[in-house]
Coordinates of N, CA and C in Angstrom, one line a residue:
Chain A
E1 N 28.7 -44.9 81.4 CA 29.8 -44.1 81.9 C 29.2 -42.8 82.5
V2 N 29.7 -42.4 83.6 CA 29.3 -41.2 84.2 C 29.9 -40.0 83.4
Q3 N 29.1 -39.2 82.9 CA 29.7 -38.1 82.0 C 28.7 -37.0 81.7
L4 N 29.3 -35.9 81.3 CA 28.5 -34.8 80.7 C 29.0 -34.6 79.3
V5 N 28.0 -34.4 78.4 CA 28.3 -34.2 77.0 C 27.6 -33.0 76.5
E6 N 28.4 -32.0 76.0 CA 27.9 -30.8 75.4 C 27.6 -31.0 73.9
S7 N 26.7 -30.2 73.4 CA 26.4 -30.2 72.0 C 25.8 -28.8 71.6
G8 N 25.7 -28.6 70.3 CA 25.0 -27.4 69.9 C 25.9 -26.3 69.4
G9 N 27.2 -26.5 69.5 CA 28.1 -25.5 69.1 C 28.2 -25.4 67.5
G10 N 28.8 -24.3 67.0 CA 28.9 -24.2 65.6 C 29.3 -22.8 65.2
L11 N 29.2 -22.5 63.9 CA 29.5 -21.2 63.4 C 28.3 -20.3 63.3
V12 N 28.3 -19.1 63.9 CA 27.2 -18.2 63.9 C 27.7 -16.8 63.6
Q13 N 26.9 -16.0 62.9 CA 27.2 -14.6 62.6 C 27.0 -13.7 63.8
P14 N 27.8 -12.7 63.8 CA 27.6 -11.7 64.9 C 26.2 -11.2 65.0
G15 N 25.6 -11.1 66.2 CA 24.2 -10.8 66.4 C 23.3 -12.0 66.4
G16 N 23.8 -13.1 66.0 CA 23.0 -14.3 66.0 C 22.8 -15.0 67.3
S17 N 22.1 -16.1 67.3 CA 21.8 -16.9 68.5 C 22.2 -18.4 68.3
L18 N 22.4 -19.0 69.5 CA 22.7 -20.4 69.5 C 22.3 -21.0 70.8
R19 N 21.9 -22.2 70.9 CA 21.5 -22.9 72.1 C 22.4 -24.1 72.3
L20 N 23.1 -24.1 73.4 CA 23.9 -25.2 73.8 C 23.2 -26.1 74.7
S21 N 23.5 -27.4 74.6 CA 22.9 -28.4 75.5 C 24.0 -29.1 76.2
C22 N 23.7 -29.7 77.4 CA 24.7 -30.5 78.2 C 23.9 -31.7 78.7
A23 N 24.2 -32.8 78.3 CA 23.4 -34.0 78.7 C 24.2 -34.8 79.8
A24 N 23.5 -35.1 80.9 CA 24.1 -35.8 82.0 C 23.8 -37.3 81.9
S25 N 24.8 -38.1 82.1 CA 24.6 -39.6 82.1 C 25.1 -40.2 83.3
R26 N 24.3 -41.2 83.8 CA 24.7 -42.2 84.8 C 25.0 -41.5 86.2
F27 N 24.4 -40.4 86.5 CA 24.5 -39.9 87.9 C 23.2 -39.1 88.1
T28 N 23.0 -38.9 89.4 CA 21.7 -38.3 89.8 C 21.8 -36.8 89.5
F29 N 21.3 -36.3 88.4 CA 21.4 -34.9 88.0 C 20.8 -34.0 89.0
T30 N 19.8 -34.4 89.7 CA 19.1 -33.5 90.7 C 19.9 -33.4 92.0
S31 N 21.1 -34.0 92.1 CA 21.9 -33.8 93.2 C 23.0 -32.8 93.0
Y32 N 23.0 -32.1 91.9 CA 24.0 -31.2 91.5 C 23.5 -29.9 90.9
S33 N 24.1 -28.8 91.4 CA 24.0 -27.5 90.7 C 24.9 -27.6 89.4
M34 N 24.6 -26.7 88.5 CA 25.4 -26.8 87.2 C 25.9 -25.4 86.8
N35 N 27.0 -25.5 86.0 CA 27.6 -24.2 85.6 C 28.0 -24.3 84.1
W36 N 28.1 -23.2 83.5 CA 28.8 -23.0 82.2 C 30.0 -22.2 82.3
I37 N 31.0 -22.7 81.6 CA 32.4 -22.0 81.7 C 32.8 -22.0 80.2
R38 N 33.6 -21.0 79.8 CA 34.1 -21.0 78.5 C 35.6 -20.7 78.5
Q39 N 36.2 -21.0 77.3 CA 37.7 -20.7 77.2 C 37.9 -20.2 75.7
A40 N 38.2 -19.0 75.6 CA 38.5 -18.4 74.3 C 39.9 -19.0 73.8
P41 N 40.1 -19.0 72.5 CA 41.3 -19.6 72.0 C 42.6 -19.0 72.6
G42 N 43.4 -19.9 73.2 CA 44.7 -19.5 73.8 C 44.5 -18.7 75.1
K43 N 43.3 -18.7 75.7 CA 43.1 -17.9 76.9 C 42.7 -18.8 78.1
G44 N 42.5 -18.2 79.2 CA 42.1 -18.9 80.4 C 40.6 -19.2 80.5
L45 N 40.3 -19.8 81.7 CA 38.9 -20.2 81.9 C 38.0 -19.0 82.4
E46 N 36.8 -18.9 81.9 CA 35.9 -17.8 82.3 C 34.6 -18.4 82.7
W47 N 34.2 -18.3 84.0 CA 33.0 -18.8 84.5 C 31.9 -17.9 83.9
L48 N 30.8 -18.5 83.5 CA 29.7 -17.7 82.8 C 28.4 -17.7 83.6
A49 N 27.9 -18.9 84.1 CA 26.6 -18.9 84.7 C 26.5 -20.1 85.6
Y50 N 25.6 -20.0 86.6 CA 25.3 -21.0 87.6 C 23.8 -21.2 87.7
I51 N 23.3 -22.4 87.9 CA 21.9 -22.7 88.2 C 21.8 -23.8 89.3
N52 N 21.0 -23.6 90.3 CA 20.9 -24.6 91.3 C 19.9 -25.7 90.9
V53 N 19.7 -26.7 91.7 CA 18.9 -27.9 91.3 C 17.5 -27.5 91.0
G54 N 16.9 -26.6 91.7 CA 15.5 -26.2 91.5 C 15.3 -25.0 90.6
S55 N 16.4 -24.6 90.0 CA 16.3 -23.4 89.1 C 15.8 -22.1 89.8
T56 N 15.9 -22.1 91.1 CA 15.5 -20.9 91.9 C 16.6 -19.9 92.1
S57 N 17.9 -20.4 91.9 CA 19.0 -19.5 92.1 C 19.9 -19.6 90.9
I58 N 20.0 -18.4 90.2 CA 20.7 -18.3 88.9 C 21.6 -17.1 89.0
F59 N 22.8 -17.3 88.6 CA 23.8 -16.1 88.5 C 24.5 -16.1 87.2
Y60 N 24.9 -14.9 86.8 CA 25.6 -14.8 85.5 C 26.9 -13.9 85.7
A61 N 27.9 -14.1 84.9 CA 29.0 -13.2 84.8 C 28.5 -11.9 84.1
D62 N 29.2 -10.8 84.4 CA 28.8 -9.5 83.9 C 28.9 -9.6 82.3
S63 N 29.8 -10.3 81.8 CA 30.1 -10.3 80.4 C 28.9 -10.9 79.5
V64 N 28.1 -11.7 80.2 CA 27.0 -12.4 79.4 C 25.6 -12.0 80.0
R65 N 25.5 -11.4 81.1 CA 24.2 -11.1 81.7 C 23.4 -10.2 80.7
G66 N 22.1 -10.7 80.5 CA 21.2 -10.0 79.6 C 21.3 -10.5 78.2
R67 N 22.3 -11.3 77.9 CA 22.4 -11.9 76.5 C 22.3 -13.4 76.6
F68 N 22.8 -14.1 77.7 CA 22.8 -15.5 77.8 C 21.7 -15.9 78.9
T69 N 21.1 -17.1 78.7 CA 20.2 -17.6 79.7 C 20.5 -19.1 80.0
I70 N 20.7 -19.4 81.2 CA 21.0 -20.7 81.7 C 19.6 -21.3 82.1
S71 N 19.4 -22.6 81.8 CA 18.2 -23.3 82.3 C 18.5 -24.8 82.3
R72 N 17.7 -25.5 83.0 CA 17.8 -27.0 83.1 C 16.5 -27.7 83.0
D73 N 16.5 -28.9 82.6 CA 15.3 -29.7 82.6 C 15.7 -31.0 83.3
N74 N 15.3 -31.1 84.6 CA 15.7 -32.2 85.4 C 15.1 -33.6 84.9
A75 N 13.9 -33.5 84.3 CA 13.3 -34.7 83.8 C 14.1 -35.3 82.6
K76 N 14.8 -34.4 81.9 CA 15.6 -34.8 80.8 C 17.1 -34.9 81.1
N77 N 17.5 -34.7 82.4 CA 18.9 -34.7 82.8 C 19.7 -33.8 81.9
S78 N 19.2 -32.6 81.6 CA 19.9 -31.7 80.7 C 20.0 -30.3 81.2
L79 N 21.1 -29.7 80.8 CA 21.4 -28.3 81.0 C 21.4 -27.5 79.7
Y80 N 21.1 -26.3 79.7 CA 21.0 -25.5 78.5 C 21.7 -24.1 78.7
L81 N 22.2 -23.5 77.6 CA 22.6 -22.2 77.6 C 22.1 -21.5 76.3
Q82 N 21.1 -20.6 76.4 CA 20.6 -19.9 75.3 C 21.5 -18.6 75.1
M83 N 22.1 -18.5 74.0 CA 23.0 -17.4 73.7 C 22.5 -16.5 72.6
N84 N 22.2 -15.3 73.0 CA 21.7 -14.3 72.0 C 22.6 -13.1 71.8
S85 N 22.4 -12.4 70.8 CA 23.3 -11.2 70.5 C 24.7 -11.5 70.6
L86 N 25.1 -12.6 69.9 CA 26.5 -13.1 70.0 C 27.5 -12.1 69.3
R87 N 28.7 -12.0 69.9 CA 29.7 -11.1 69.5 C 31.0 -11.9 69.1
D88 N 31.9 -11.3 68.4 CA 33.1 -12.0 68.1 C 33.8 -12.6 69.3
E89 N 33.8 -11.8 70.4 CA 34.5 -12.2 71.6 C 33.8 -13.3 72.3
D90 N 32.7 -13.8 71.9 CA 32.1 -15.0 72.4 C 32.6 -16.3 71.8
T91 N 33.5 -16.2 70.9 CA 34.1 -17.3 70.3 C 35.0 -18.0 71.3
A92 N 34.7 -19.3 71.6 CA 35.3 -20.1 72.6 C 34.9 -21.5 72.6
I93 N 35.5 -22.3 73.4 CA 35.0 -23.6 73.8 C 34.2 -23.5 75.0
Y94 N 33.0 -24.0 75.0 CA 32.0 -23.9 76.1 C 31.9 -25.2 76.8
Y95 N 32.1 -25.2 78.1 CA 32.1 -26.4 78.9 C 30.9 -26.3 79.9
C96 N 30.3 -27.4 80.2 CA 29.4 -27.5 81.4 C 30.1 -28.2 82.5
A97 N 29.8 -27.9 83.7 CA 30.4 -28.6 84.8 C 29.4 -28.7 86.0
R98 N 29.5 -29.9 86.7 CA 28.6 -30.1 87.8 C 29.2 -29.6 89.1
E99 N 28.4 -29.2 90.0 CA 28.9 -28.7 91.3 C 28.1 -29.4 92.4
G100 N 28.7 -30.1 93.2 CA 28.0 -30.8 94.3 C 27.3 -29.8 95.2
T101 N 26.3 -30.2 96.0 CA 25.6 -29.3 96.9 C 26.1 -29.4 98.3
G102 N 27.2 -30.2 98.6 CA 27.8 -30.2 99.9 C 28.5 -28.9 100.1
R103 N 28.9 -28.6 101.4 CA 29.4 -27.3 101.7 C 30.6 -26.8 100.9
F104 N 31.6 -27.7 100.7 CA 32.8 -27.3 99.9 C 32.9 -28.0 98.6
D105 N 31.8 -28.6 98.1 CA 31.8 -29.3 96.8 C 32.2 -28.3 95.7
A106 N 33.0 -28.8 94.8 CA 33.5 -27.9 93.7 C 33.1 -28.5 92.4
F107 N 33.6 -28.0 91.3 CA 33.3 -28.4 89.9 C 34.0 -29.8 89.7
D108 N 33.4 -30.9 90.1 CA 34.1 -32.1 90.1 C 34.0 -32.9 88.8
M109 N 33.1 -32.5 87.9 CA 33.1 -33.2 86.6 C 32.8 -32.1 85.5
W110 N 33.5 -32.3 84.4 CA 33.3 -31.3 83.3 C 33.0 -32.2 82.0
G111 N 32.3 -31.5 81.1 CA 32.1 -32.1 79.8 C 33.4 -31.9 78.9
Q112 N 33.3 -32.4 77.7 CA 34.5 -32.3 76.8 C 34.5 -31.0 76.1
G113 N 33.4 -30.3 76.1 CA 33.3 -28.9 75.5 C 32.7 -29.0 74.1
T114 N 32.1 -27.8 73.7 CA 31.6 -27.6 72.4 C 32.1 -26.3 71.9
T115 N 32.5 -26.2 70.7 CA 33.1 -25.0 70.1 C 32.1 -24.1 69.5
V116 N 32.1 -22.8 69.9 CA 31.3 -21.8 69.3 C 32.2 -20.8 68.6
T117 N 31.9 -20.5 67.3 CA 32.7 -19.6 66.5 C 31.7 -18.5 66.0
V118 N 32.0 -17.3 66.4 CA 31.2 -16.1 66.0 C 32.0 -15.3 65.0
S119 N 31.5 -15.4 63.7 CA 32.2 -14.7 62.7 C 31.3 -14.5 61.5
S120 N 31.6 -13.4 60.8 CA 30.8 -13.1 59.5 C 31.5 -13.7 58.3
Chain B
I1 N 35.4 -10.0 93.3 CA 36.7 -10.5 93.9 C 37.6 -10.9 92.8
Q2 N 38.8 -10.5 92.8 CA 39.8 -10.9 91.8 C 40.7 -12.0 92.4
M3 N 41.1 -12.9 91.5 CA 41.9 -14.0 91.8 C 43.2 -13.9 91.0
T4 N 44.3 -13.7 91.8 CA 45.6 -13.5 91.1 C 46.6 -14.6 91.4
Q5 N 47.0 -15.3 90.3 CA 47.9 -16.4 90.4 C 49.3 -16.0 90.1
S6 N 50.3 -16.6 90.7 CA 51.7 -16.4 90.4 C 52.5 -17.7 90.6
P7 N 53.5 -17.9 89.7 CA 53.8 -17.1 88.5 C 52.8 -17.4 87.4
S8 N 53.0 -16.8 86.3 CA 52.1 -17.1 85.1 C 52.7 -18.3 84.4
S9 N 54.0 -18.6 84.5 CA 54.6 -19.8 84.0 C 55.8 -20.1 84.8
L10 N 56.2 -21.4 84.7 CA 57.4 -21.8 85.3 C 57.9 -23.1 84.6
S11 N 59.2 -23.2 84.8 CA 59.9 -24.4 84.2 C 60.7 -25.0 85.3
A12 N 60.5 -26.3 85.5 CA 61.2 -27.0 86.6 C 61.7 -28.4 86.1
S13 N 62.6 -29.0 86.8 CA 63.1 -30.3 86.5 C 62.3 -31.4 87.1
V14 N 62.3 -32.5 86.5 CA 61.6 -33.7 87.1 C 62.1 -33.9 88.5
G15 N 61.2 -34.1 89.4 CA 61.6 -34.3 90.8 C 61.6 -33.1 91.7
D16 N 61.5 -31.9 91.0 CA 61.5 -30.6 91.8 C 60.2 -30.4 92.5
R17 N 60.3 -29.7 93.6 CA 59.1 -29.2 94.3 C 58.6 -27.9 93.6
V18 N 57.4 -27.9 93.3 CA 56.8 -26.7 92.5 C 55.7 -26.1 93.4
T19 N 55.7 -24.8 93.5 CA 54.7 -24.1 94.3 C 54.0 -23.0 93.4
I20 N 52.7 -23.0 93.4 CA 51.9 -22.0 92.7 C 51.1 -21.3 93.8
T21 N 51.0 -20.0 93.7 CA 50.2 -19.2 94.7 C 49.0 -18.6 94.0
C22 N 48.0 -18.4 94.8 CA 46.7 -17.8 94.4 C 46.3 -16.8 95.5
R23 N 46.0 -15.6 95.1 CA 45.6 -14.6 96.1 C 44.2 -14.1 95.7
A24 N 43.3 -14.1 96.7 CA 42.0 -13.5 96.5 C 42.0 -12.0 97.0
S25 N 41.3 -11.2 96.3 CA 41.3 -9.7 96.7 C 40.4 -9.5 98.0
Q26 N 39.6 -10.5 98.3 CA 38.8 -10.5 99.5 C 38.8 -11.9 100.1
G27 N 38.5 -12.0 101.4 CA 38.5 -13.3 102.0 C 37.4 -14.3 101.4
I28 N 37.8 -15.5 101.2 CA 36.9 -16.5 100.6 C 36.8 -17.8 101.5
S29 N 37.2 -17.6 102.7 CA 37.3 -18.8 103.6 C 38.1 -19.9 103.0
N30 N 37.5 -21.1 102.9 CA 38.3 -22.2 102.2 C 37.6 -22.6 100.9
Y31 N 36.8 -21.7 100.3 CA 36.1 -22.0 99.0 C 37.1 -21.8 97.8
L32 N 38.1 -22.6 97.8 CA 39.1 -22.4 96.8 C 39.4 -23.8 96.2
A33 N 39.4 -23.9 94.8 CA 39.7 -25.1 94.1 C 40.8 -24.9 93.2
W34 N 41.5 -26.0 92.9 CA 42.6 -26.0 91.9 C 42.3 -27.0 90.8
F35 N 42.5 -26.6 89.6 CA 42.3 -27.5 88.4 C 43.6 -27.6 87.6
Q36 N 43.7 -28.7 86.9 CA 44.7 -29.0 86.0 C 44.1 -29.1 84.6
Q37 N 44.7 -28.4 83.6 CA 44.2 -28.6 82.3 C 45.4 -28.9 81.3
K38 N 45.3 -30.0 80.7 CA 46.3 -30.4 79.6 C 45.8 -29.9 78.3
P39 N 46.7 -29.7 77.3 CA 46.2 -29.2 76.0 C 45.2 -30.0 75.4
G40 N 44.1 -29.3 74.9 CA 43.0 -30.0 74.2 C 42.1 -30.8 75.1
K41 N 42.2 -30.7 76.4 CA 41.4 -31.4 77.3 C 40.6 -30.5 78.2
A42 N 39.5 -31.0 78.8 CA 38.8 -30.2 79.8 C 39.6 -30.2 81.1
P43 N 39.3 -29.1 81.9 CA 40.0 -29.1 83.2 C 39.6 -30.2 84.1
K44 N 40.5 -30.5 85.0 CA 40.3 -31.6 85.9 C 40.5 -31.1 87.4
L45 N 39.5 -31.4 88.2 CA 39.6 -31.0 89.6 C 40.7 -31.7 90.4
L46 N 41.6 -31.0 91.0 CA 42.7 -31.5 91.8 C 42.4 -31.4 93.3
I47 N 42.1 -30.2 93.7 CA 41.9 -29.9 95.1 C 40.7 -29.0 95.3
Y48 N 39.9 -29.3 96.4 CA 38.7 -28.5 96.7 C 38.8 -28.2 98.2
G49 N 38.0 -27.2 98.6 CA 38.0 -26.8 100.0 C 39.4 -26.4 100.4
A50 N 40.2 -25.8 99.5 CA 41.6 -25.3 99.7 C 42.6 -26.4 99.9
S51 N 42.2 -27.5 100.5 CA 43.2 -28.5 100.9 C 42.8 -30.0 100.7
T52 N 41.6 -30.2 100.3 CA 41.1 -31.6 100.2 C 41.5 -32.2 98.8
L53 N 42.2 -33.3 98.8 CA 42.6 -33.9 97.5 C 41.4 -34.6 96.9
Q54 N 41.1 -34.3 95.6 CA 40.0 -35.0 94.9 C 40.4 -36.5 94.8
P55 N 39.5 -37.5 95.0 CA 39.8 -38.9 94.9 C 40.4 -39.2 93.5
G56 N 41.5 -40.0 93.5 CA 42.2 -40.4 92.3 C 43.3 -39.5 91.9
V57 N 43.5 -38.3 92.6 CA 44.6 -37.4 92.3 C 45.8 -37.9 93.0
P58 N 46.9 -37.9 92.4 CA 48.2 -38.4 93.1 C 48.5 -37.5 94.3
S59 N 49.0 -38.2 95.3 CA 49.3 -37.5 96.6 C 50.4 -36.5 96.5
R60 N 51.2 -36.4 95.4 CA 52.2 -35.4 95.3 C 51.6 -34.0 95.1
F61 N 50.3 -33.9 94.9 CA 49.6 -32.7 94.8 C 49.0 -32.4 96.2
S62 N 49.2 -31.1 96.7 CA 48.6 -30.7 97.9 C 48.2 -29.2 97.8
G63 N 47.3 -28.9 98.6 CA 46.8 -27.5 98.7 C 46.8 -27.0 100.1
S64 N 47.0 -25.7 100.3 CA 47.0 -25.1 101.6 C 46.5 -23.7 101.5
G65 N 46.2 -23.1 102.7 CA 45.7 -21.7 102.7 C 44.3 -21.5 103.2
S66 N 44.0 -20.3 103.5 CA 42.6 -20.0 103.9 C 42.5 -18.4 103.9
G67 N 41.3 -18.0 103.6 CA 41.1 -16.5 103.6 C 41.4 -15.9 102.2
T68 N 42.6 -15.4 102.1 CA 43.0 -14.7 100.9 C 44.2 -15.3 100.2
D69 N 45.0 -16.1 100.9 CA 46.2 -16.6 100.3 C 46.3 -18.2 100.3
F70 N 46.5 -18.7 99.1 CA 46.4 -20.1 98.9 C 47.6 -20.6 98.1
T71 N 48.0 -21.9 98.2 CA 49.1 -22.5 97.6 C 48.8 -23.9 97.0
L72 N 49.2 -24.1 95.8 CA 49.2 -25.5 95.3 C 50.6 -26.0 95.2
T73 N 50.9 -27.1 95.8 CA 52.3 -27.7 95.7 C 52.3 -29.0 95.0
I74 N 53.3 -29.2 94.2 CA 53.6 -30.5 93.6 C 54.9 -30.9 94.2
S75 N 54.9 -32.0 95.0 CA 56.1 -32.3 95.8 C 57.2 -32.8 95.0
S76 N 56.9 -33.5 93.9 CA 58.0 -34.0 93.0 C 57.4 -34.0 91.6
L77 N 57.8 -33.0 90.8 CA 57.2 -32.8 89.5 C 57.5 -34.0 88.6
Q78 N 56.5 -34.5 87.9 CA 56.6 -35.6 87.0 C 56.3 -35.1 85.6
P79 N 56.8 -35.8 84.6 CA 56.5 -35.4 83.2 C 55.0 -35.2 82.9
E80 N 54.2 -36.1 83.4 CA 52.7 -36.0 83.2 C 52.1 -34.8 83.8
D81 N 52.8 -34.0 84.6 CA 52.2 -32.9 85.3 C 52.3 -31.6 84.4
V82 N 52.9 -31.7 83.3 CA 53.0 -30.6 82.3 C 51.6 -30.2 82.0
A83 N 51.2 -29.0 82.3 CA 49.8 -28.6 82.2 C 49.7 -27.1 82.6
T84 N 48.5 -26.6 82.4 CA 48.2 -25.3 83.0 C 47.3 -25.5 84.2
Y85 N 47.6 -24.8 85.3 CA 46.9 -24.9 86.6 C 46.1 -23.6 86.9
Y86 N 44.9 -23.8 87.3 CA 44.0 -22.7 87.6 C 43.5 -22.8 89.0
C87 N 43.4 -21.7 89.7 CA 42.7 -21.6 91.0 C 41.3 -21.1 90.7
Q88 N 40.4 -21.3 91.5 CA 39.0 -20.8 91.4 C 38.4 -20.6 92.7
K89 N 37.7 -19.4 92.9 CA 36.9 -19.2 94.1 C 35.5 -19.6 93.8
Y90 N 34.9 -20.3 94.8 CA 33.5 -20.7 94.6 C 32.6 -20.5 95.8
D91 N 33.0 -19.4 96.6 CA 32.1 -19.1 97.7 C 30.8 -18.5 97.3
S92 N 30.9 -17.7 96.2 CA 29.7 -17.0 95.7 C 29.9 -16.7 94.3
A93 N 28.9 -16.1 93.6 CA 29.1 -15.7 92.3 C 29.7 -14.3 92.3
P94 N 30.5 -14.0 91.3 CA 31.0 -14.9 90.2 C 32.1 -15.9 90.7
R95 N 32.0 -17.1 90.2 CA 33.0 -18.1 90.5 C 34.2 -17.9 89.7
T96 N 35.0 -17.0 90.1 CA 36.1 -16.5 89.3 C 37.3 -17.4 89.3
F97 N 37.9 -17.6 88.1 CA 39.2 -18.3 88.0 C 40.4 -17.4 88.0
G98 N 41.5 -17.9 88.5 CA 42.8 -17.2 88.3 C 43.2 -17.3 86.8
Q99 N 44.2 -16.5 86.4 CA 44.6 -16.4 85.0 C 45.4 -17.6 84.5
G100 N 45.8 -18.5 85.4 CA 46.5 -19.7 85.1 C 48.0 -19.7 85.2
T101 N 48.6 -20.8 85.5 CA 50.0 -21.0 85.6 C 50.4 -22.1 84.7
K102 N 51.2 -21.9 83.7 CA 51.7 -22.9 82.8 C 53.0 -23.5 83.4
V103 N 52.9 -24.9 83.5 CA 54.1 -25.6 84.1 C 54.7 -26.5 83.0
D104 N 56.0 -26.4 82.8 CA 56.6 -27.3 81.9 C 57.9 -27.8 82.5
I105 N 58.5 -28.8 81.8 CA 59.7 -29.4 82.3 C 61.0 -28.8 81.7
K106 N 61.9 -28.5 82.5 CA 63.2 -27.9 82.1 C 64.0 -28.9 81.4

């Protein structure tokens, strides 16, 4: 099945770190840029980070710049989000989503999400 | 660039025509997508390029607009359309989402 599967979520104390993974299956991973998006409980969607195919173009939301790092391993068909200095407000469901490289291609596939809870 | 959706929620009858608007604070050409999110599920792409229907999405969904003002229309609301709808700009970073519009059945 063509899919994205996130993992690595869990309970972490404020100030702690966590590394999320997103595994791509049954599509050509190197044909897509990738993104991380999160959704706090009862809230809307917040875009966090973008990485292009060659990892030469990376962007972050202001809310996570300097604390979170997006990366990918094309040989392993995997996307990562290293999250450091975690805060209570980082508690959310974290989704990865692929973005085609065509002119108007959008986020056409999302994973099911992984839950991160930051609490003491 | 800010993305402002309206209304924040609406209630309509089955068969009604429903319209949701999204306004960008600066022009974004046609780099506007619409997503549907049902409770407990990941978002699903409905419309990209402001007006192109994603394959597999029912034809009662349509999108229009360009520049700063965009519209998502459901021509005949169905019970399975109960969800929250988000617009998103993706011309550049940050790829900002609107705050969402919750749609339910009257």
